[in-house]
Coordinates of C-alpha atoms in Angstrom, one line a residue:
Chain A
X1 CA -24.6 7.4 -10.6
X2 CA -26.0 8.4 -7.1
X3 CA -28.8 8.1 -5.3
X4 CA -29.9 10.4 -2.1
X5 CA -32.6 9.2 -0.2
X6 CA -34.3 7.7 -3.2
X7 CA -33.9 10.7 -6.0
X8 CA -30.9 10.6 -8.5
X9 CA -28.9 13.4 -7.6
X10 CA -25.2 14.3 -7.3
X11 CA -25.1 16.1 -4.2
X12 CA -26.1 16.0 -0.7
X13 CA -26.4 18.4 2.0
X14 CA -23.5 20.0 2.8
X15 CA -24.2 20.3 6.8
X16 CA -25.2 16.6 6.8
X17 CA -23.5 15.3 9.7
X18 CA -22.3 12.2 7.6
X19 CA -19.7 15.8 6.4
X20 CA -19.7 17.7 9.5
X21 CA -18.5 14.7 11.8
X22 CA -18.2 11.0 10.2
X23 CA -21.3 10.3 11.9
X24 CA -22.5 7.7 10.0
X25 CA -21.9 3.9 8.6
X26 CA -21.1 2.5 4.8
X27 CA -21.0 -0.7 2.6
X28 CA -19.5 -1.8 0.0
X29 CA -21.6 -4.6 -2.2
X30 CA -20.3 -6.6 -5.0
X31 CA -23.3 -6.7 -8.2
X32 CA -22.6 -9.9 -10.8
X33 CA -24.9 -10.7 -13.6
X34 CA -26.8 -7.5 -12.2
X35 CA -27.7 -9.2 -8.7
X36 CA -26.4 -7.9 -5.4
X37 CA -24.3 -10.8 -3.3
X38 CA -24.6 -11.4 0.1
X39 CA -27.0 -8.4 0.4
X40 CA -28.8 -10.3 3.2
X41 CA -25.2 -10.1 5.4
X42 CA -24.5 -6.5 4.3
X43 CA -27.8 -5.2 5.7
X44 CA -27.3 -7.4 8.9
X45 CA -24.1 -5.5 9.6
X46 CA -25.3 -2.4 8.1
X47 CA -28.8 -3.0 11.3
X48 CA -26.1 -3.7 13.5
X49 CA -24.2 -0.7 13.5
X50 CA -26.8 1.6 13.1
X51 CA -28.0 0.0 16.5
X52 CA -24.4 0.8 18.2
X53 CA -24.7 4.3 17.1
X54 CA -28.4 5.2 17.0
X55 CA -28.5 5.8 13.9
X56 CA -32.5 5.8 13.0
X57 CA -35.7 6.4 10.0
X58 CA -33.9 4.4 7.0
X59 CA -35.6 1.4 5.9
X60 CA -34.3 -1.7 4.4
X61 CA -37.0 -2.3 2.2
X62 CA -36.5 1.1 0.6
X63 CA -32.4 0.4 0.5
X64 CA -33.1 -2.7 -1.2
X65 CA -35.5 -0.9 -3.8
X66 CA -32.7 1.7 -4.4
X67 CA -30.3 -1.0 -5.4
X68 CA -32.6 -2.5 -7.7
X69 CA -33.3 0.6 -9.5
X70 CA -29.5 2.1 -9.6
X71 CA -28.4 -1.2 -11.2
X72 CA -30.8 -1.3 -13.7
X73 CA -30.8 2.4 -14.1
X74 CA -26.6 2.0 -14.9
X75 CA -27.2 -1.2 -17.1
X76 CA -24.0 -2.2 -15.7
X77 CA -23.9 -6.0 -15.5
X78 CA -20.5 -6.2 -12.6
X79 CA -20.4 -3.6 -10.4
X80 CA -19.9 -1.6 -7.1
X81 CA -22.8 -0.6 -5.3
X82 CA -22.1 1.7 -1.7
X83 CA -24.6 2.7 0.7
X84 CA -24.1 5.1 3.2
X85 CA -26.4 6.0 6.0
X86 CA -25.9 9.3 7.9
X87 CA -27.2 10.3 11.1
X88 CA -28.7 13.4 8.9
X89 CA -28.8 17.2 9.4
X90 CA -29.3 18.5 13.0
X91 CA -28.2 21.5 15.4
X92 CA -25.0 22.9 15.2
X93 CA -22.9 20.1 17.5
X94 CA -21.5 17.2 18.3
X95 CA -24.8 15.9 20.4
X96 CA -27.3 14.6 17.7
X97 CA -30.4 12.8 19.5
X98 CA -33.4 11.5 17.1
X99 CA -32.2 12.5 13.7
X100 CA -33.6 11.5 10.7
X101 CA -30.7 9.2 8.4
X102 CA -30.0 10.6 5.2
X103 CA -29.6 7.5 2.1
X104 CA -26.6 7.8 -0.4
X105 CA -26.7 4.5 -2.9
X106 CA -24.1 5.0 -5.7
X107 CA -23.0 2.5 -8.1
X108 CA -19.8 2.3 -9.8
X109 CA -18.3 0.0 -12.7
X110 CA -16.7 -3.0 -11.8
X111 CA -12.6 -2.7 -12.2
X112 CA -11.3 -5.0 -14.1
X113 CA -7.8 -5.2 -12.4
X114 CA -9.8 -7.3 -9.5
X115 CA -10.1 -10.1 -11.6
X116 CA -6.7 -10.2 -12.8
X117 CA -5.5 -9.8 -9.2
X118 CA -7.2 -12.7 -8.6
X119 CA -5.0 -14.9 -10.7
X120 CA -1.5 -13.0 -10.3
X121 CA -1.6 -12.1 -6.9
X122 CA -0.6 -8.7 -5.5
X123 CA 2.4 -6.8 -3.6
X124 CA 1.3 -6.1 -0.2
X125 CA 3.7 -4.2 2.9
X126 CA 3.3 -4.3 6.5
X127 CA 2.4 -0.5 7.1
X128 CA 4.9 1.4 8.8
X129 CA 2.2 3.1 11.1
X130 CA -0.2 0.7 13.7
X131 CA -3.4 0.8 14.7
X132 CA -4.3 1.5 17.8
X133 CA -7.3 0.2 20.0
X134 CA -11.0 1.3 19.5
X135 CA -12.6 0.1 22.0
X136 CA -16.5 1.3 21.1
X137 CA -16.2 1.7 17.4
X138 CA -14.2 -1.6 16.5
X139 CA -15.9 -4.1 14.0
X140 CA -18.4 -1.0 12.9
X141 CA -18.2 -0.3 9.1
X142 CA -18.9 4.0 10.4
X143 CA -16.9 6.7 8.6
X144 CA -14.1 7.6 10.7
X145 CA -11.6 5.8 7.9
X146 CA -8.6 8.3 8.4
X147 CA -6.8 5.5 9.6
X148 CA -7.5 3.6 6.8
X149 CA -6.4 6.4 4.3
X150 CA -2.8 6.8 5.5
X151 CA -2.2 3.3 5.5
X152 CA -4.1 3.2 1.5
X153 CA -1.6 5.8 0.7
X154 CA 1.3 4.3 2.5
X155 CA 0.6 1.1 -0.3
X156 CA -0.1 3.8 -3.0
X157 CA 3.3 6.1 -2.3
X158 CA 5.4 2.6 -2.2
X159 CA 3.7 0.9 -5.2
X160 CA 1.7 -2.3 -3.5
X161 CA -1.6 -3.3 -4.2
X162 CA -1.9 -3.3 0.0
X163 CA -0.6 -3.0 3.3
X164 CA -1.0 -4.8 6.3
X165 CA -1.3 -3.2 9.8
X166 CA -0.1 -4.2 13.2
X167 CA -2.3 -3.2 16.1
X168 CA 0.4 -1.5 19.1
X169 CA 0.9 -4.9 20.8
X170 CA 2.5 -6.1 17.4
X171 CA -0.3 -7.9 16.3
X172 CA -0.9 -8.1 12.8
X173 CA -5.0 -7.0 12.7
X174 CA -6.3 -6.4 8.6
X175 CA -5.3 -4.2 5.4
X176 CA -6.3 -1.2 4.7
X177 CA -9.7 -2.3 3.1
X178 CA -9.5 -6.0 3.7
X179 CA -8.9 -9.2 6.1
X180 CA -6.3 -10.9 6.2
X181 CA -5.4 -15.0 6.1
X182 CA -2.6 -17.4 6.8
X183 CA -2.2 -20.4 5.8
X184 CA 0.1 -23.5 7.5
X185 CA -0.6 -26.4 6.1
X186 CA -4.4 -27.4 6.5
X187 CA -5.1 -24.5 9.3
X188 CA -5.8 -21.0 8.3
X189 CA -5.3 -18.5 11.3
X190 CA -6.9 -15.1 10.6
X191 CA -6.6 -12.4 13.6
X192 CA -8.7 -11.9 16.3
X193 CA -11.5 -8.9 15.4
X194 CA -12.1 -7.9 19.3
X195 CA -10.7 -4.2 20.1
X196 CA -9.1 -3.5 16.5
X197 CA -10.8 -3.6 12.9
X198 CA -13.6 -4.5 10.5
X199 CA -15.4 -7.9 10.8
X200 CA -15.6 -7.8 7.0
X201 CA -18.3 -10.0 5.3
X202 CA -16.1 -11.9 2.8
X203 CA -14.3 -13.0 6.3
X204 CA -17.6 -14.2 7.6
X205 CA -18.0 -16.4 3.9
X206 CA -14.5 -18.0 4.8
X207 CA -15.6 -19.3 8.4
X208 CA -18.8 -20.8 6.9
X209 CA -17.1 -22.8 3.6
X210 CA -13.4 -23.7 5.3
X211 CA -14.6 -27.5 6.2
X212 CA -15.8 -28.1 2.4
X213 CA -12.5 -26.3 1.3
X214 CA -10.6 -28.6 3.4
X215 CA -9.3 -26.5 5.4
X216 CA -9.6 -25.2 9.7
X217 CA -10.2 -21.4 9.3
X218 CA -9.2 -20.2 13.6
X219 CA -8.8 -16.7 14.9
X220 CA -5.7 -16.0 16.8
X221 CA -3.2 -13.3 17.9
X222 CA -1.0 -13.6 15.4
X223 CA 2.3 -11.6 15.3
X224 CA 5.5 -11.3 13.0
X225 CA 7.4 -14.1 14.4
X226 CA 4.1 -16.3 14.0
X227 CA 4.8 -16.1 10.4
X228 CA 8.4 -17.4 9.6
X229 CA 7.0 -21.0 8.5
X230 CA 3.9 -19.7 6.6
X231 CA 2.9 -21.2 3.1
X232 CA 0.3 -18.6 1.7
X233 CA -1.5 -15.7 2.7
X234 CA -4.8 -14.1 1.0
X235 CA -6.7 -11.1 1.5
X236 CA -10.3 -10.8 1.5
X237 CA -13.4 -7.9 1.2
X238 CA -16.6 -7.7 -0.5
X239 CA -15.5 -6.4 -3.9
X240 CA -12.1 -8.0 -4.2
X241 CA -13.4 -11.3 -3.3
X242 CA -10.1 -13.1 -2.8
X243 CA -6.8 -11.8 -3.8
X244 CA -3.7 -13.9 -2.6
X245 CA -0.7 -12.5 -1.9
X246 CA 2.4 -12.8 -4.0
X247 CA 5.0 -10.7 -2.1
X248 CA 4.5 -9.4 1.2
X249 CA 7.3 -7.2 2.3
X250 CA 9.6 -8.3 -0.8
X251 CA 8.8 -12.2 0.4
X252 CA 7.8 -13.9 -2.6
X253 CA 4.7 -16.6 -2.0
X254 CA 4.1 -19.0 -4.9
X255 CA 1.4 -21.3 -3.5
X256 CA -2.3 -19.8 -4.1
X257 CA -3.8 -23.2 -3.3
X258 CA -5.6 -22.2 -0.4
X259 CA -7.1 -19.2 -1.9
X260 CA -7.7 -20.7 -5.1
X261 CA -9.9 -23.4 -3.7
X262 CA -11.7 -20.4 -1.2
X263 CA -12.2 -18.5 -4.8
X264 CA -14.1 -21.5 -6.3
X265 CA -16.2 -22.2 -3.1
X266 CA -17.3 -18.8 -3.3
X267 CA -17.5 -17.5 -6.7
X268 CA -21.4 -17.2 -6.4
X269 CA -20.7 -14.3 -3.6
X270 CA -18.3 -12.4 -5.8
X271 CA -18.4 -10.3 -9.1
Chain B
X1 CA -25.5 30.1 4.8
X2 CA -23.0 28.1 3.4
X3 CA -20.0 28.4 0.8
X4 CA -18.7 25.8 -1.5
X5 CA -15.8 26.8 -2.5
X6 CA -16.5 30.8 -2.5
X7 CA -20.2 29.7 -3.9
X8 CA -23.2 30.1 -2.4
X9 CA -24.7 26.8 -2.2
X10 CA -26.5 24.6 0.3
X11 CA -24.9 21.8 -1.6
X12 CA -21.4 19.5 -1.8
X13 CA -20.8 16.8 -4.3
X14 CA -22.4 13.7 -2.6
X15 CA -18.8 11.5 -3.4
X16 CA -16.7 14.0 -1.8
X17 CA -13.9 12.3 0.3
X18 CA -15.1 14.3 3.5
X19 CA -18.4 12.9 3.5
X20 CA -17.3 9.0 2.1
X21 CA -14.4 8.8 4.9
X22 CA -14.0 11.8 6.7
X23 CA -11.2 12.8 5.2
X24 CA -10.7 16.2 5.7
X25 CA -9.8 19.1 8.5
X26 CA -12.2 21.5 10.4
X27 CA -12.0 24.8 12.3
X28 CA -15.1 26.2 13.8
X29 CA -14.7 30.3 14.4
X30 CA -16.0 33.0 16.8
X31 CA -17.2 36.2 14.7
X32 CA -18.0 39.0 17.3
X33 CA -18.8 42.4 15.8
X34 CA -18.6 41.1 12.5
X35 CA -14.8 40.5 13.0
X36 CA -13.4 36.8 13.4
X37 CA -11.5 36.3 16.3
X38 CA -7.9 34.6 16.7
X39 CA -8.3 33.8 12.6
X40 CA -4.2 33.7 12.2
X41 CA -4.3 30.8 15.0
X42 CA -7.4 28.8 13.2
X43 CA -5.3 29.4 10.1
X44 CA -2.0 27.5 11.5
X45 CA -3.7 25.0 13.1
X46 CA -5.7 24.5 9.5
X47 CA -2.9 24.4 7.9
X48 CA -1.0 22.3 10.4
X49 CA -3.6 19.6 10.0
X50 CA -3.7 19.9 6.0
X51 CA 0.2 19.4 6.2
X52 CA -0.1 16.2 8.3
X53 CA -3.0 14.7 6.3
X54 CA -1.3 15.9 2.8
X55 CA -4.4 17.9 2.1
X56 CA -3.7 20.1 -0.6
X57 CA -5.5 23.1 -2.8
X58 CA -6.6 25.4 -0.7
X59 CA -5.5 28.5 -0.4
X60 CA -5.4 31.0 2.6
X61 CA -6.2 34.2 0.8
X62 CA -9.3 32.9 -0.6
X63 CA -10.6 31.6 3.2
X64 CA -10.3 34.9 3.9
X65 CA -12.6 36.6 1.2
X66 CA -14.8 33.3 1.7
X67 CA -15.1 34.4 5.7
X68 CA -15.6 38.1 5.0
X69 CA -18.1 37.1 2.7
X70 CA -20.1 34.9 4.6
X71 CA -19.9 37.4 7.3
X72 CA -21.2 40.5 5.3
X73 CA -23.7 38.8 3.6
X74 CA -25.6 37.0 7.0
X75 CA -25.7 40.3 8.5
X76 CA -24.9 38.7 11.8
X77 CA -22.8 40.9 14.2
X78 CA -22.1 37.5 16.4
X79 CA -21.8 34.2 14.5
X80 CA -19.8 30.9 14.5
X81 CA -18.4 30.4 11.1
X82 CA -17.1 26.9 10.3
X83 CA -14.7 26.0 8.1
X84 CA -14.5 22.5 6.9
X85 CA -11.6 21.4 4.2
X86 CA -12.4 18.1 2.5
X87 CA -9.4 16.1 0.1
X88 CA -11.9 16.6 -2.3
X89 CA -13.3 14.1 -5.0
X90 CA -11.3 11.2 -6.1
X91 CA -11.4 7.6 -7.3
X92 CA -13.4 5.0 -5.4
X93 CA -11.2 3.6 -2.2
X94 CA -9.0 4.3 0.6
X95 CA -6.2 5.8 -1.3
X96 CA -6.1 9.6 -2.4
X97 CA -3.1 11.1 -3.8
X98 CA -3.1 14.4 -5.4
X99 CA -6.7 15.7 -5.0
X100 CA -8.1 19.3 -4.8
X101 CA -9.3 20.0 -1.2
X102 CA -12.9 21.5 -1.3
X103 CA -14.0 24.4 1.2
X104 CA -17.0 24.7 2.8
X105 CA -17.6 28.0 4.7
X106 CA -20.6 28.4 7.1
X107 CA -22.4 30.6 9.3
X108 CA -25.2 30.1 12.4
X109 CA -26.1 33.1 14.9
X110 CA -24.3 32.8 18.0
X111 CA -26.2 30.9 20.4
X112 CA -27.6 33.4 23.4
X113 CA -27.2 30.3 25.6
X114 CA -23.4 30.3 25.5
X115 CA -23.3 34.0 27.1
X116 CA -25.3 32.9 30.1
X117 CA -23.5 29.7 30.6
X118 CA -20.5 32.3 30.8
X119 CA -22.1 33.8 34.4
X120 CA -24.2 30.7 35.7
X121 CA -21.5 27.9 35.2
X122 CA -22.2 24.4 33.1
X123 CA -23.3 21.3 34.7
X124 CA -20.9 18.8 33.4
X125 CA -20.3 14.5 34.2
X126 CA -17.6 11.8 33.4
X127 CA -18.3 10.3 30.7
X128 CA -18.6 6.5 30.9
X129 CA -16.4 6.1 27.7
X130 CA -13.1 6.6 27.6
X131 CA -10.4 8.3 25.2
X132 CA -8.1 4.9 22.9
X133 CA -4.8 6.7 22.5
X134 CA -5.4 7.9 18.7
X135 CA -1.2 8.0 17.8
X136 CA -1.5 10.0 14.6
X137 CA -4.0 11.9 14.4
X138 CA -4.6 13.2 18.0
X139 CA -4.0 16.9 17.8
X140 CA -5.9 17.5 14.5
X141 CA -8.9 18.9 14.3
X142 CA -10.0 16.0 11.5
X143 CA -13.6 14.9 10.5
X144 CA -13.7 11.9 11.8
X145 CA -15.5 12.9 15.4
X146 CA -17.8 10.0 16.3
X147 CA -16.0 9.4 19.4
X148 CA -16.8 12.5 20.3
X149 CA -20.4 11.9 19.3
X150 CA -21.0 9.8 21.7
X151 CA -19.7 11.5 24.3
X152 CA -21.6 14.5 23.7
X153 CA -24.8 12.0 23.3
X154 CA -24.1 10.4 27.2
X155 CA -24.0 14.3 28.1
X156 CA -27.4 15.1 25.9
X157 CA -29.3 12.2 27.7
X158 CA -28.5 12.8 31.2
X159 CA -29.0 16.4 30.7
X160 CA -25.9 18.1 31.4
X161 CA -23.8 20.6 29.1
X162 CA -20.3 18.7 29.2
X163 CA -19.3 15.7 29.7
X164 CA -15.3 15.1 30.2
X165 CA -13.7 11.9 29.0
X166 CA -10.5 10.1 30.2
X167 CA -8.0 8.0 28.7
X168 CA -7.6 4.3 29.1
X169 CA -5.3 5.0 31.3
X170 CA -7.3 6.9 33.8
X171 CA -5.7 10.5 33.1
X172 CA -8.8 13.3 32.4
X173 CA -8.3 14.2 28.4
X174 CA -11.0 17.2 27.6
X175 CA -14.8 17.5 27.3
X176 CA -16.6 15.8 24.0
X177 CA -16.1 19.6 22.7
X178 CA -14.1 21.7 24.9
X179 CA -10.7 21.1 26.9
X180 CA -10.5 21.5 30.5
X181 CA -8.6 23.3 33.5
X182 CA -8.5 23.0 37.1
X183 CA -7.6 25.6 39.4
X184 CA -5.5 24.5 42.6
X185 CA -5.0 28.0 45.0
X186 CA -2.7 30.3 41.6
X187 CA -2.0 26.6 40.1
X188 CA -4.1 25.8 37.1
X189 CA -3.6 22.4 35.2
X190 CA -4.8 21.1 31.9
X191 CA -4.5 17.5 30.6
X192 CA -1.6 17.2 28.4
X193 CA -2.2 17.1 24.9
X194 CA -0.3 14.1 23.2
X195 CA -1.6 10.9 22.2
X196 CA -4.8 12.4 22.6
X197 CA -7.5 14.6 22.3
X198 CA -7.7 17.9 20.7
X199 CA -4.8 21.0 21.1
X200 CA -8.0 24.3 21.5
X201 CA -7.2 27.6 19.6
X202 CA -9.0 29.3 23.5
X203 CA -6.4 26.7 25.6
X204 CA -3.4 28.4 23.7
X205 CA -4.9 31.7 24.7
X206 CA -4.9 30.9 28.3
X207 CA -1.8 29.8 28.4
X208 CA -0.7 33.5 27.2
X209 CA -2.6 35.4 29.4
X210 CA -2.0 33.0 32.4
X211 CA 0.5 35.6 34.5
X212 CA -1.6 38.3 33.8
X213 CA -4.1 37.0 35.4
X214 CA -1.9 35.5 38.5
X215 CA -2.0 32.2 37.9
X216 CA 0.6 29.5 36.7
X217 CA -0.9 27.1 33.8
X218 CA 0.9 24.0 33.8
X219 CA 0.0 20.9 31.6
X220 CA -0.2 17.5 33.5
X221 CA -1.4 14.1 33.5
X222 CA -4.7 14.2 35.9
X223 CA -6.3 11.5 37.7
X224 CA -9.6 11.5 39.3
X225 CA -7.4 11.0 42.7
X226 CA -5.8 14.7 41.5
X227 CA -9.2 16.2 42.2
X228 CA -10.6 16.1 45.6
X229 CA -8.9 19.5 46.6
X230 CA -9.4 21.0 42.9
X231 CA -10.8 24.6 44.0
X232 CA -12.4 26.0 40.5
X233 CA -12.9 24.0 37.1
X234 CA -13.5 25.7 34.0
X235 CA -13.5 24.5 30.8
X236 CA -12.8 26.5 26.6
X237 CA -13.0 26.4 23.5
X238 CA -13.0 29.0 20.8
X239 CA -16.5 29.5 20.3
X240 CA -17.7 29.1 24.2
X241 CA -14.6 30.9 25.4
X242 CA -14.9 29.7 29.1
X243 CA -17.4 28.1 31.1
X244 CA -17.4 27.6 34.5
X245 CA -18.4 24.6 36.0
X246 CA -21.1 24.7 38.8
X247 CA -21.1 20.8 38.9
X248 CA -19.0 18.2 38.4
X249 CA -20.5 14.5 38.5
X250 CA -22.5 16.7 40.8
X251 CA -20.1 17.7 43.4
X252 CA -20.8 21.7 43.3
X253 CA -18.5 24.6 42.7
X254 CA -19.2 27.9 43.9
X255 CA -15.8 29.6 43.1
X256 CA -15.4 31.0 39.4
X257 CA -13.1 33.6 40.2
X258 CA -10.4 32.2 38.3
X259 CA -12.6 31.8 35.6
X260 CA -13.7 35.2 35.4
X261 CA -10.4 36.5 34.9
X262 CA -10.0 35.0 32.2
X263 CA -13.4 35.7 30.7
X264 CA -12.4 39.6 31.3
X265 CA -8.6 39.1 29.7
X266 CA -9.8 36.9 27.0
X267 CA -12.9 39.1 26.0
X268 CA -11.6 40.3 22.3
X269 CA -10.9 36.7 21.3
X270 CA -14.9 35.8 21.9
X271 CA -18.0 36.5 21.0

């Protein structure tokens, strides 16, 4: 079920420049028990990067009334909810001054292999291509994600659940839809979000509950040979909550500990 | 006027993989007297990019009809038709193997204001942002274009036509929609294409006429230091053909000669 600027609808403009160019921004919000989590975060990131890109005339109390209505609408109880705010329709052009955004809202069923993941763990790669630098569009959730769709096939064509990438220095930087964590010990090192990848939410959640967990949460430049002595890695977005890793390049991990005690800390945020 | 898939439509499918991530390939098209110009060169690059993306299902023959279509049906005698080719509409995520591309063909009038920017010359800056090396994609003509957004935004707001970006490095790349020569005495350079920036259909074209018209093209790696005895700058792409620039950052340029040859060799391939 979609939404477009309010009205239930399948389609959109086809020279919307959210098509034409990328020019635009998303979320992805986890629904449980029919409630949005973290909502408040999401459209703090979401004001935030329409502000990097001038992206203007949507309105957070209409977005918020749109989510209300396509969950109740879909009578799911778990789900998926995705906004996505375009620039709009303009000129023919890459140069797109005071535009009018265009609203998609759609809402999708929860999948049940998340939850399962939870518990088993999943088969995640390093990524075979790296990412390189972007220095203006880092950390900004916009639609440019061709990146990100190479490196989701790369897992898909080899049969993992994800893959890690490297940044060109040989840093390790995030998956393809999540942030990655790892843990030595009682300190969890997470890389650096400067000049590479997406400050994702769930990451945010992490920082803010690691002291009750037990745990020091740190960002650092972290690269292959960093890992040789480390006990558990986990994954994190908005939907998959936490999944922990089980394999990661065919090396098996059999403490979830960490992740397991991150889960329970935060199973109000998560569907 | 627009074409979804060889119907008329103003409409796509508001989960299409082109609008959600920007997953898909563009070409945009010079029609002069009805006619499309350098078609068989927009369709290798199209299918160039499709190949290095893994977009599949669509098919040449059909582009073709779709174009002739468009054309007859607008009436217009000059037009830019773009072609945009989405992966089409798949499950929810990153990951998208075998999907059905979708096609959307359009149409717009060609823009009076390109022919007289052909005689008077552009007005064109640095931009302040520079070019991240973009190691896989650079080359393809791919949705994801917010870069260039900005670039042609910073152009927009201080009122010029162009503005030219360079690399992290320091090396000139192309304009935010457009790539660039300069003419030194019969030498002409142009950035070299490789971990960046966009390979034109018109930069090809000048490369083929370029001893005709009595110049050697060579492709380089240009610094702002290259330029303070550059003679002429011009600057193509398949629907502008060639602009002259009059100013530069505003230094002026009087001399288009070099320009103008081209312009006069080049004329079938424009509008």
């Amino acid at each position: 079920m979609i939404l477009v600027n309010g009205v239930e609808t399948d389609y959109i403009k086809a020279d919307d420049r959210g098509l034409l160019y990328g020019d635009g921004i998303f979320e992805t919000i986890a629904i449980k028990d029919s409630k949005p989590r973290l909502l408040e975060m999401h459209f703090e990131r979401l004001k935030e990067s329409a502000t990097k890109l001038s992206i203007q005339g949507f309105d957070i109390d209409n977005l918020t009334k749109d989510i209300d209505l396509i969950v109740s609408k879909s009578g799911y109880c778990d789900a998926v909810v995705r906004i996505t705010i375009t620039r709009g329709v303009g000129e023919r052009g890459y140069a797109s001054l005071s535009l009018e955004a265009n609203v998609v809202v759609s809402i999708s069923p929860f999948p049940e292999y998340i939850y399962e993941k939870r518990n088993s763990g999943i088969d995640a790669i390093f990524a075979t291509i790296f990412l390189n630098k972007d220095s203006y569009l880092s950390g900004i959730k916009h639609l440019n994600r061709l990146t990100q769709v190479l490196v989701a096939n790369e897992a898909a064509n080899k049969g993992v659940d994800e893959a890690l990438v490297l940044s060109e220095e040989g840093c390790v930087i995030e998956g393809s839809k999540s942030n990655v964590f790892f843990v030595f010990d009682d300190i969890v090192k997470t890389p650096k979000i400067e000049d590479y990848g997406v400050a994702g939410i769930m990451r945010r959640r992490i920082f803010d509950v690691a002291k009750d967990a037990g745990y020091r949460v740190i960002e650092a430049n972290i690269t292959l040979d960093d890992l040789l002595d480390v006990k558990e890695v986990f994954v994190t977005n908005s939907v998959i909550g936490i999944w922990p890793v089980a394999t990661l390049n065919g090396r098996e991990f059999s403490q979830f500990s960490c992740a397991e005690k991150f889960l329970k800390l935060l199973a109000e945020d998560m569907a």
